[in-house]
Short mmCIF file of C-alpha atoms in Angstrom, two decimals:
data_model
loop_
_atom_site.label_atom_id
_atom_site.label_comp_id
_atom_site.label_asym_id
_atom_site.label_seq_id
_atom_site.Cartn_x
_atom_site.Cartn_y
_atom_site.Cartn_z
CA MET A 155 74.92 84.58 99.66
CA GLU A 156 71.85 82.23 100.64
CA ALA A 157 69.44 83.93 98.11
CA GLY A 158 66.08 82.57 99.17
CA LYS A 159 66.32 84.03 102.92
CA CYS A 160 66.60 87.50 101.76
CA THR A 161 63.14 89.57 102.00
CA GLY A 162 64.73 92.76 100.53
CA CYS A 163 64.84 94.70 103.30
CA GLY A 164 67.65 96.53 102.22
CA MET A 165 69.66 96.87 105.78
CA CYS A 166 73.04 95.21 103.90
CA MET A 167 72.63 98.39 101.36
CA GLU A 168 72.62 100.53 104.21
CA VAL A 169 75.59 98.91 106.19
CA CYS A 170 77.59 97.95 103.70
CA PRO A 171 80.30 101.08 103.18
CA HIS A 172 81.02 100.34 99.65
CA GLU A 173 78.23 99.37 97.78
CA VAL A 174 78.30 95.98 97.40
CA PHE A 175 74.88 95.26 96.94
CA ARG A 176 71.75 96.14 94.30
CA LEU A 177 68.45 95.57 94.75
CA GLU A 178 67.38 93.40 92.04
CA GLU A 179 63.13 92.02 92.25
CA ARG A 180 62.53 93.00 95.84
CA ARG A 181 65.83 90.61 96.45
CA ALA A 182 69.43 92.02 97.15
CA VAL A 183 72.17 91.07 94.93
CA ILE A 184 76.14 91.23 95.94
CA ALA A 185 76.45 93.34 92.81
CA ALA A 186 80.37 94.26 93.10
CA ARG A 187 82.42 91.73 95.48
CA ASP A 188 85.71 93.11 94.38
CA ARG A 189 84.62 96.31 96.18
CA CYS A 190 84.11 93.92 99.51
CA MET A 191 86.73 94.61 102.74
CA GLU A 192 85.14 91.74 104.26
CA CYS A 193 83.96 93.91 107.34
CA GLY A 194 81.04 91.63 107.44
CA ALA A 195 78.79 94.93 108.74
CA CYS A 196 76.20 93.01 106.93
CA GLU A 197 76.63 89.31 107.87
CA LYS A 198 75.81 90.75 111.67
CA ASN A 199 72.61 93.14 110.45
CA CYS A 200 70.77 90.58 108.22
CA ALA A 201 68.07 89.50 110.43
CA LEU A 202 67.47 86.48 108.17
CA GLY A 203 70.89 85.21 108.00
CA ALA A 204 71.08 85.13 104.27
CA LEU A 205 74.50 86.40 104.55
CA SER A 206 77.79 85.01 105.51
CA VAL A 207 81.13 86.72 105.40
CA SER A 208 84.43 85.45 106.18
CA LYS A 209 85.39 88.78 108.19
CA GLY A 210 88.97 89.89 109.55
CA VAL A 211 91.11 92.98 109.06
CA GLY A 212 93.20 93.93 105.95
CA CYS A 213 96.15 94.92 107.45
CA ALA A 214 99.59 93.67 106.72
CA SER A 215 101.48 94.32 109.67
CA ALA A 216 98.44 93.07 111.99
CA LEU A 217 98.69 89.83 109.77
CA ILE A 218 102.92 89.80 110.03
CA GLY A 219 102.18 89.69 113.93
CA SER A 220 100.15 87.19 113.77
CA MET A 221 102.58 84.71 111.74
CA ILE A 222 105.18 85.59 114.25
CA THR A 223 103.20 85.35 117.44
CA GLY A 224 101.09 82.55 116.35
CA GLY A 225 98.26 84.75 117.65
CA PRO A 226 95.16 86.22 116.00
CA PRO A 227 95.96 89.28 113.70
CA THR A 228 95.55 92.28 115.96
CA CYS A 229 96.13 96.12 114.12
CA GLY A 230 97.86 96.89 117.39
CA CYS A 231 94.73 100.35 117.89
CA GLY A 232 94.21 99.53 121.88
CA ASP A 233 95.34 96.41 122.19
CA GLY A 234 96.79 95.27 124.95
CA GLY A 235 95.03 97.41 127.59
CA SER A 236 95.37 100.75 126.34
CA GLY A 237 92.61 103.02 126.40
CA ASN A 238 90.89 104.55 129.62
CA CYS A 239 92.58 101.89 132.03
CA CYS A 240 95.12 102.44 134.30
CA MET B 241 85.48 125.72 136.14
CA PRO B 242 82.57 124.34 138.58
CA GLU B 243 83.68 120.53 139.25
CA ILE B 244 80.99 118.52 137.16
CA LYS B 245 80.14 114.62 138.55
CA LEU B 246 78.99 112.48 135.75
CA ILE B 247 76.65 109.64 136.73
CA LEU B 248 75.28 106.78 135.25
CA LYS B 249 71.88 105.58 136.16
CA PRO B 250 70.74 102.62 137.45
CA ALA B 251 69.13 99.67 135.11
CA ALA B 252 65.38 99.88 135.13
CA GLY B 253 64.20 98.13 137.81
CA HIS B 254 67.17 98.28 139.96
CA GLU B 255 66.43 102.01 141.36
CA LYS B 256 69.09 102.31 143.26
CA SER B 257 70.97 105.62 144.40
CA PRO B 258 72.93 106.41 141.23
CA VAL B 259 77.13 106.40 140.92
CA GLU B 260 79.24 107.73 139.94
CA VAL B 261 81.49 107.41 137.06
CA LYS B 262 84.32 105.07 137.73
CA THR B 263 87.82 104.05 136.71
CA CYS B 264 89.01 100.47 135.82
CA CYS B 265 90.69 101.28 139.40
CA GLY B 266 87.47 101.66 141.25
CA VAL B 267 88.34 105.56 141.89
CA PRO B 268 85.48 107.79 141.13
CA GLU B 269 86.18 110.19 138.96
CA PRO B 270 84.55 113.33 138.00
CA VAL B 271 84.30 114.43 134.96
CA ARG B 272 86.50 118.22 135.11
CA ALA B 273 86.43 119.59 131.14
CA GLU B 274 85.82 122.51 129.26
CA TRP B 275 83.66 120.48 127.41
CA ALA B 276 81.23 119.80 129.87
CA THR B 277 79.38 122.69 130.67
CA GLY B 278 76.59 121.63 133.04
CA THR B 279 74.12 119.17 133.70
CA VAL B 280 70.64 118.61 132.22
CA ASP B 281 67.58 117.06 135.20
CA THR B 282 65.85 114.12 133.60
CA PRO B 283 63.85 111.77 135.33
CA SER B 284 66.39 109.40 136.35
CA GLY B 285 68.84 111.84 137.95
CA PRO B 286 71.33 114.57 136.23
CA VAL B 287 73.05 114.03 133.29
CA CYS B 288 76.53 115.86 131.89
CA ARG B 289 75.84 117.98 129.02
CA VAL B 290 78.63 119.06 127.00
CA SER B 291 79.22 121.73 124.48
CA ALA B 292 79.03 121.28 120.73
CA THR B 293 82.03 123.46 120.42
CA LEU B 294 85.57 122.46 120.26
CA THR B 295 87.93 124.39 121.99
CA ARG B 296 91.37 124.91 121.31
CA ALA B 297 92.79 122.44 123.62
CA ASP B 298 90.14 119.64 122.27
CA ARG B 299 91.71 120.71 118.43
CA TRP B 300 95.04 120.12 120.25
CA GLY B 301 94.12 116.65 121.08
CA GLY B 302 92.71 115.88 118.00
CA PHE B 303 95.91 116.67 116.26
CA LYS B 304 98.30 114.74 118.55
CA CYS B 305 95.71 112.02 117.61
CA ARG B 306 96.99 112.00 114.52
CA VAL B 307 100.74 112.32 115.26
CA SER B 308 101.44 110.51 118.31
CA SER B 309 100.19 107.50 120.53
CA PHE B 310 98.72 110.32 122.78
CA ARG B 311 95.64 109.10 120.77
CA ASP B 312 95.73 105.44 122.86
CA ARG B 313 95.27 107.82 125.77
CA TYR B 314 92.35 109.27 124.55
CA SER B 315 89.18 109.09 126.01
CA VAL B 316 86.09 110.19 127.96
CA PRO B 317 84.09 108.16 130.72
CA PRO B 318 81.59 105.92 129.03
CA GLY B 319 78.20 106.60 129.60
CA LEU B 320 75.28 109.13 128.83
CA TYR B 321 75.72 113.15 127.93
CA ALA B 322 73.19 115.56 126.45
CA VAL B 323 73.75 118.50 124.12
CA GLY B 324 71.01 121.00 124.60
CA GLU B 325 67.70 120.45 126.36
CA PRO B 326 67.38 116.77 125.27
CA GLY B 327 64.21 115.21 125.93
CA MET B 328 62.03 111.86 125.89
CA ALA B 329 61.58 111.90 121.95
CA SER B 330 65.45 113.30 121.36
CA ASP B 331 67.70 111.48 119.01
CA ILE B 332 70.36 109.16 120.70
CA PHE B 333 73.54 109.16 118.84
CA VAL B 334 76.00 106.43 120.23
CA SER B 335 79.57 106.81 119.66
CA ALA B 336 83.21 105.53 121.08
CA ASN B 337 85.11 106.45 123.97
CA TYR B 338 87.61 107.86 122.61
CA LYS B 339 87.77 111.68 122.50
CA PHE B 340 88.30 112.14 119.30
CA SER B 341 85.59 110.01 118.18
CA PHE B 342 83.34 111.99 120.95
CA ASP B 343 83.99 115.27 119.63
CA MET B 344 83.72 114.59 115.94
CA LEU B 345 80.62 113.92 116.84
CA ARG B 346 79.38 116.83 119.44
CA CYS B 347 80.54 119.76 117.63
CA GLU B 348 78.18 118.87 114.71
CA LEU B 349 75.17 118.25 116.78
CA SER B 350 75.55 122.29 117.53
CA GLY B 351 71.74 124.22 117.60
CA MET B 352 70.45 120.36 118.29
CA SER B 353 68.99 118.48 121.07
CA ALA B 354 70.07 115.08 121.57
CA TRP B 355 71.02 112.85 123.80
CA ILE B 356 75.13 111.15 123.09
CA LEU B 357 75.50 107.33 124.87
CA VAL B 358 79.00 107.09 124.78
CA LEU B 359 80.09 103.16 124.68
CA ASP B 360 83.37 101.48 126.57
CA THR B 361 85.02 100.85 123.65
CA LYS B 362 88.74 100.97 125.35
CA GLY B 363 89.20 104.12 123.78
CA ILE B 364 89.36 103.18 120.21
CA ASN B 365 87.65 105.18 117.42
CA VAL B 366 84.42 103.18 116.79
CA TRP B 367 85.54 101.55 112.83
CA CYS B 368 88.09 99.65 114.68
CA ALA B 369 86.41 99.14 117.98
CA ALA B 370 83.36 97.23 116.08
CA GLY B 371 85.62 95.01 114.16
CA LYS B 372 86.47 94.35 117.75
CA GLY B 373 83.42 94.21 118.67
CA THR B 374 83.91 96.50 121.92
CA PHE B 375 81.19 99.13 120.19
CA GLY B 376 79.57 95.80 120.21
CA THR B 377 76.02 94.45 120.65
CA ALA B 378 76.66 93.63 124.21
CA GLU B 379 78.21 97.13 125.13
CA LEU B 380 75.16 98.81 124.04
CA VAL B 381 72.34 96.42 125.61
CA ASN B 382 74.64 96.52 129.33
CA ARG B 383 75.00 100.64 128.38
CA ILE B 384 71.21 101.22 127.45
CA SER B 385 70.35 99.31 130.77
CA ALA B 386 73.08 100.98 133.23
CA THR B 387 72.06 104.89 131.99
CA GLY B 388 68.61 104.19 132.66
CA LEU B 389 67.63 105.05 129.08
CA HIS B 390 64.41 103.52 129.23
CA VAL B 391 63.25 106.32 131.55
CA VAL B 392 65.37 109.50 130.17
CA ALA B 393 64.63 108.98 126.57
CA PRO B 394 62.28 105.79 125.81
CA LYS B 395 60.61 107.25 123.12
CA GLY B 396 63.54 108.03 121.37
CA ARG B 397 65.85 106.58 118.20
CA LEU B 398 69.84 105.02 118.36
CA ILE B 399 71.22 106.52 115.80
CA LEU B 400 74.62 105.11 115.20
CA PRO B 401 77.22 105.47 112.60
CA GLN B 402 76.96 103.13 110.63
CA LEU B 403 81.06 102.41 110.70
CA GLY B 404 79.51 100.89 113.92
CA ALA B 405 77.53 97.94 112.07
CA PRO B 406 80.08 95.50 111.94
CA GLY B 407 80.17 94.99 115.89
CA VAL B 408 76.27 95.61 115.99
CA SER B 409 72.81 94.00 115.51
CA ALA B 410 70.21 96.13 114.83
CA ASN B 411 68.00 93.64 115.44
CA GLU B 412 69.32 91.74 118.05
CA VAL B 413 69.46 95.14 120.24
CA ARG B 414 65.75 95.93 119.00
CA LYS B 415 64.95 92.24 120.98
CA GLU B 416 67.16 93.04 123.58
CA THR B 417 65.81 96.35 124.58
CA GLY B 418 62.86 97.60 122.28
CA PHE B 419 65.18 100.54 120.81
CA ARG B 420 65.11 100.84 117.40
CA VAL B 421 68.77 101.18 115.93
CA CYS B 422 68.83 103.52 112.91
CA TYR B 423 72.55 103.47 111.11
CA GLY B 424 73.57 107.29 110.21
CA PRO B 425 75.87 108.63 108.22
CA VAL B 426 79.47 107.39 107.61
CA ARG B 427 80.80 110.42 108.93
CA ALA B 428 79.57 113.26 111.58
CA SER B 429 80.02 115.69 109.15
CA ASP B 430 76.82 114.90 107.66
CA ILE B 431 75.16 114.30 110.56
CA PRO B 432 72.59 117.68 110.04
CA ALA B 433 72.17 116.61 106.45
CA TYR B 434 70.85 112.92 107.66
CA ILE B 435 68.54 115.13 110.40
CA ALA B 436 67.45 117.33 107.71
CA ALA B 437 66.63 114.69 105.50
CA GLY B 438 64.29 112.82 107.70
CA HIS B 439 67.00 110.11 108.89
CA LYS B 440 67.38 109.38 105.90
CA ALA B 441 71.09 108.56 104.49
CA SER B 442 71.92 109.28 100.49
CA ARG B 443 74.36 107.25 99.04
CA ARG B 444 76.78 109.49 99.41
CA MET B 445 76.44 109.62 102.78
CA ARG B 446 77.15 105.68 103.48
CA GLU B 447 79.75 105.91 100.68
CA VAL B 448 83.50 105.37 102.45
CA ARG B 449 85.80 107.52 100.50
CA PHE B 450 89.21 107.96 100.84
CA GLY B 451 90.36 111.35 99.41
CA LEU B 452 93.89 112.88 99.51
CA ALA B 453 93.32 114.84 102.76
CA ASP B 454 92.06 111.68 104.57
CA ARG B 455 95.48 110.00 102.87
CA LEU B 456 97.36 112.69 103.73
CA VAL B 457 96.65 112.70 107.59
CA LEU B 458 97.14 109.27 108.28
CA ALA B 459 100.70 109.65 106.48
CA PRO B 460 101.97 110.70 109.89
CA MET B 461 101.15 107.60 111.21
CA GLU B 462 102.84 105.77 108.51
CA ILE B 463 106.19 107.82 108.51
CA ILE B 464 106.38 107.92 112.73
CA PRO B 465 106.84 104.16 113.37
CA ALA B 466 109.20 103.22 109.82
CA MET B 467 111.40 106.17 111.12
CA LYS B 468 111.48 104.13 114.85
CA ARG B 469 113.38 101.51 113.02
CA TYR B 470 115.74 104.24 111.20
CA PRO B 471 118.08 104.54 114.30
CA LEU B 472 119.09 100.73 114.11
CA PHE B 473 119.73 100.52 110.26
CA ALA B 474 121.71 103.74 110.05
CA LEU B 475 124.00 102.28 113.13
CA VAL B 476 124.53 99.11 110.51
CA ILE B 477 125.04 101.28 107.89
CA LEU B 478 127.82 103.99 109.72
CA THR B 479 129.12 100.61 110.81
CA VAL B 480 129.48 98.98 107.98
CA PHE B 481 131.09 101.82 106.05
CA GLY B 482 133.25 102.89 108.69
CA LEU B 483 134.55 99.47 109.49
CA GLY B 484 138.43 99.03 108.32
CA PRO B 485 140.92 96.80 108.91
CA GLN B 486 142.09 98.95 111.92
CA GLY B 487 138.29 99.32 113.40
CA ILE B 488 135.63 101.85 112.38
CA ILE B 489 137.28 104.80 111.31
CA PHE B 490 134.28 107.74 112.00
CA ARG B 491 135.27 109.71 108.50
CA ASP B 492 134.64 106.70 106.16
CA ALA B 493 131.54 106.18 108.36
CA VAL B 494 129.96 109.07 107.47
CA SER B 495 131.28 109.79 103.85
CA GLY B 496 130.50 105.85 103.15
CA GLY B 497 127.45 105.87 104.98
CA LEU B 498 125.79 109.10 103.85
CA PRO B 499 124.48 108.35 100.49
CA PHE B 500 123.03 105.13 102.38
CA LEU B 501 121.25 107.14 104.81
CA LEU B 502 119.74 109.78 102.78
CA LEU B 503 118.74 107.10 101.08
CA GLY B 504 117.09 105.37 103.45
CA LEU B 505 115.10 108.74 104.89
CA LEU B 506 113.71 108.80 100.98
CA SER B 507 112.73 105.54 100.75
CA VAL B 508 110.44 105.72 103.59
CA LEU B 509 108.99 109.17 102.53
CA ALA B 510 108.51 107.20 99.40
CA GLY B 511 106.72 104.10 101.15
CA ALA B 512 104.60 106.22 103.74
CA LEU B 513 103.83 109.45 102.26
CA LEU B 514 104.16 109.45 98.25
CA VAL B 515 102.57 105.89 97.89
CA PRO B 516 99.62 107.23 100.25
CA VAL B 517 99.12 111.20 98.54
CA LEU B 518 99.72 109.42 95.09
CA LEU B 519 98.02 106.14 96.02
CA PRO B 520 95.22 106.06 93.13
CA PHE B 521 97.95 107.39 90.48
CA ILE B 522 100.54 104.69 91.22
CA PRO B 523 99.97 101.81 88.62
CA PHE B 524 98.98 98.25 89.79
CA ARG B 525 96.97 97.21 92.90
CA SER B 526 99.36 96.00 94.60
CA PHE B 527 100.47 98.02 97.44
CA ALA B 528 103.68 96.41 97.65
CA VAL B 529 104.09 96.75 94.20
CA LYS B 530 103.12 101.07 94.13
CA GLY B 531 105.67 100.77 97.36
CA TRP B 532 108.78 99.12 95.14
CA LEU B 533 107.47 101.43 91.82
CA ALA B 534 108.02 105.08 94.16
CA GLY B 535 110.72 103.70 96.33
CA GLY B 536 112.42 102.40 92.23
CA ALA B 537 111.31 106.02 90.90
CA VAL B 538 113.12 107.74 94.08
CA LEU B 539 116.54 106.17 93.63
CA LEU B 540 116.75 106.35 90.21
CA VAL B 541 116.73 110.38 90.94
CA CYS B 542 119.26 110.07 93.05
CA ILE B 543 121.29 107.66 91.78
CA LYS B 544 121.49 109.89 88.14
CA ALA B 545 121.97 112.85 90.71
CA VAL B 546 124.86 111.24 92.59
CA ALA B 547 126.54 110.22 89.15
CA VAL B 548 126.96 113.51 88.19
CA PHE B 549 129.71 114.00 91.11
CA GLY B 550 131.66 110.86 90.28
CA PRO B 551 131.46 107.13 89.33
CA ILE B 552 129.57 104.54 92.10
CA PRO B 553 131.12 101.02 92.46
CA SER B 554 128.66 98.53 91.59
CA THR B 555 127.91 96.09 94.23
CA LEU B 556 127.17 99.49 95.91
CA THR B 557 124.57 100.28 92.89
CA TRP B 558 123.05 96.92 93.47
CA ALA B 559 122.72 96.72 96.26
CA ALA B 560 120.94 100.09 96.95
CA TRP B 561 118.64 98.58 93.87
CA ILE B 562 117.73 95.56 95.55
CA PHE B 563 117.48 97.08 99.11
CA PHE B 564 115.56 100.17 99.16
CA PRO B 565 112.79 99.99 96.40
CA MET B 566 112.33 97.06 98.49
CA ALA B 567 112.23 98.70 101.59
CA SER B 568 109.52 101.44 100.60
CA SER B 569 107.61 98.02 99.49
CA TYR B 570 107.25 96.58 103.04
CA ILE B 571 106.36 100.36 104.54
CA ALA B 572 103.98 100.71 101.62
CA LEU B 573 102.24 97.42 102.42
CA GLN B 574 101.49 98.99 106.07
CA PHE B 575 99.73 101.32 104.84
CA THR B 576 96.80 98.79 103.46
CA GLY B 577 95.72 99.02 107.65
CA SER B 578 95.43 102.85 107.05
CA THR B 579 92.92 102.29 104.36
CA THR B 580 88.82 102.02 104.31
CA PHE B 581 89.09 99.62 102.07
CA THR B 582 91.58 96.83 101.65
CA CYS B 583 90.42 92.86 102.67
CA VAL B 584 91.87 90.70 105.09
CA SER B 585 91.85 88.25 102.18
CA GLY B 586 93.77 90.54 99.67
CA VAL B 587 96.17 91.31 102.22
CA LYS B 588 96.95 88.24 102.90
CA LYS B 589 97.84 87.22 99.11
CA GLU B 590 99.98 90.40 98.72
CA LEU B 591 101.79 89.24 101.51
CA LYS B 592 102.00 85.63 100.56
CA ALA B 593 104.10 86.80 97.64
CA ALA B 594 105.91 89.64 99.14
CA LEU B 595 107.55 87.95 102.27
CA PRO B 596 110.03 85.49 100.57
CA VAL B 597 110.73 88.42 98.29
CA TYR B 598 111.16 90.90 100.79
CA ILE B 599 113.79 88.42 103.30
CA THR B 600 115.53 86.90 99.85
CA ALA B 601 116.14 90.74 98.89
CA ALA B 602 117.20 91.81 102.40
CA ALA B 603 119.67 88.65 102.10
CA VAL B 604 120.80 89.49 98.49
CA SER B 605 121.98 93.08 99.64
CA ALA B 606 123.36 92.68 102.83
CA ALA B 607 125.72 89.90 101.23
CA LEU B 608 126.44 92.84 98.11
CA LEU B 609 127.26 95.11 100.87
CA LEU B 610 129.47 92.25 102.46
CA ALA B 611 131.43 92.04 99.22
CA TYR B 612 132.02 95.89 98.64
CA LYS B 613 133.20 95.50 101.57
CA LEU B 614 135.62 92.71 101.24
CA LEU B 615 136.75 93.96 97.60
CA SER B 616 137.92 97.14 99.24
CA TRP B 617 140.06 95.77 101.24
CA GLY B 618 141.20 93.79 98.74
CA VAL B 619 140.89 90.10 100.09
CA ILE B 620 139.04 89.45 97.41
#
């Protein structure tokens, strides 16, 4: 997190599903890093580019699948053209 | 039931005649469903109105999604829908085209007048689709344009589910479309309270929880995939126990293999049901360890119970201790994909430690089973 870029808009606090951020002296701070699930919502919605997250799926079967196939981890929900496609 | 055609609006500035929603094969697909109750006239043509009440069929569909791969083909056509009598300044709720997500949203809009903008997420729920990027900025911007939202609800505010945020940049959407993006609550059930509070989500509404009910509804999707491998396991066990110098003897296969088959079943339940249900109460943070403890506890009870009827060969006891808790551990580790809090770096760390153990344990238990066979034949 680049604290210097933060304007304290609170967007990261709004999108974070695990209350990782807290506002201190009009700036967001990472208050509970352990709770972060690396979804990347804060990075995506920080208009100032103050945050960066190495995002990914915390799913064992996706990671095992990726080790076997050598491809990117995919969680299986709809991968491979399911859904409303024929 | 009247036939209702869902109409997609042309983009602003491209006023051609409206087009019907098409499937990927290019075949026009009229919406002919119980939940489509009529149309609402808008400046750019009629929009499909949907019911805010779920029918028995909707609930049955939701149940099937929880227990089977039915969810892979449970979708609604992407586009704009109406609830009640929405106008130019009505709220626009954005959702995925997974029918279950769509149903969860519309049943919370009872008594309201609002728009529902359904994105093409390939039939996947909001959170997963946001992670994949299909519930994303580009799709939202395109869908706003394709449905002519600028003409239909120019003063409306886009309310996105909070869990869509990993895929959408509110800032970019505003820059490209002029629409303001608000992130609503995590759960659709909090929408009425969110609206009543003046479009403000409380801390509780923003937090993802993972209570007993949430964990329990996910258990079938852990048990079913694990049970798909069970016939192979059963075949191996029955073959090993039935195999004698004269060939495979059915009576030996059943009498010798049955305890192992039951233990296999209980290991699946320990990893796929016991761990999700007792998740916060089983010690240690690691899912692999939680699974091992649950499997180990179940095995201990079983061995004590079986010991009442007579002694168990020590090679088999060792094989059981090495294999079954490990199987529960592996199954429990799969639950990381269903939780709302595991992160990729944590799961990678767990896998790095657990995979070599799993491979070694599987090999050792197979070797012990072989040793038991050779001992019973008097070879060693």
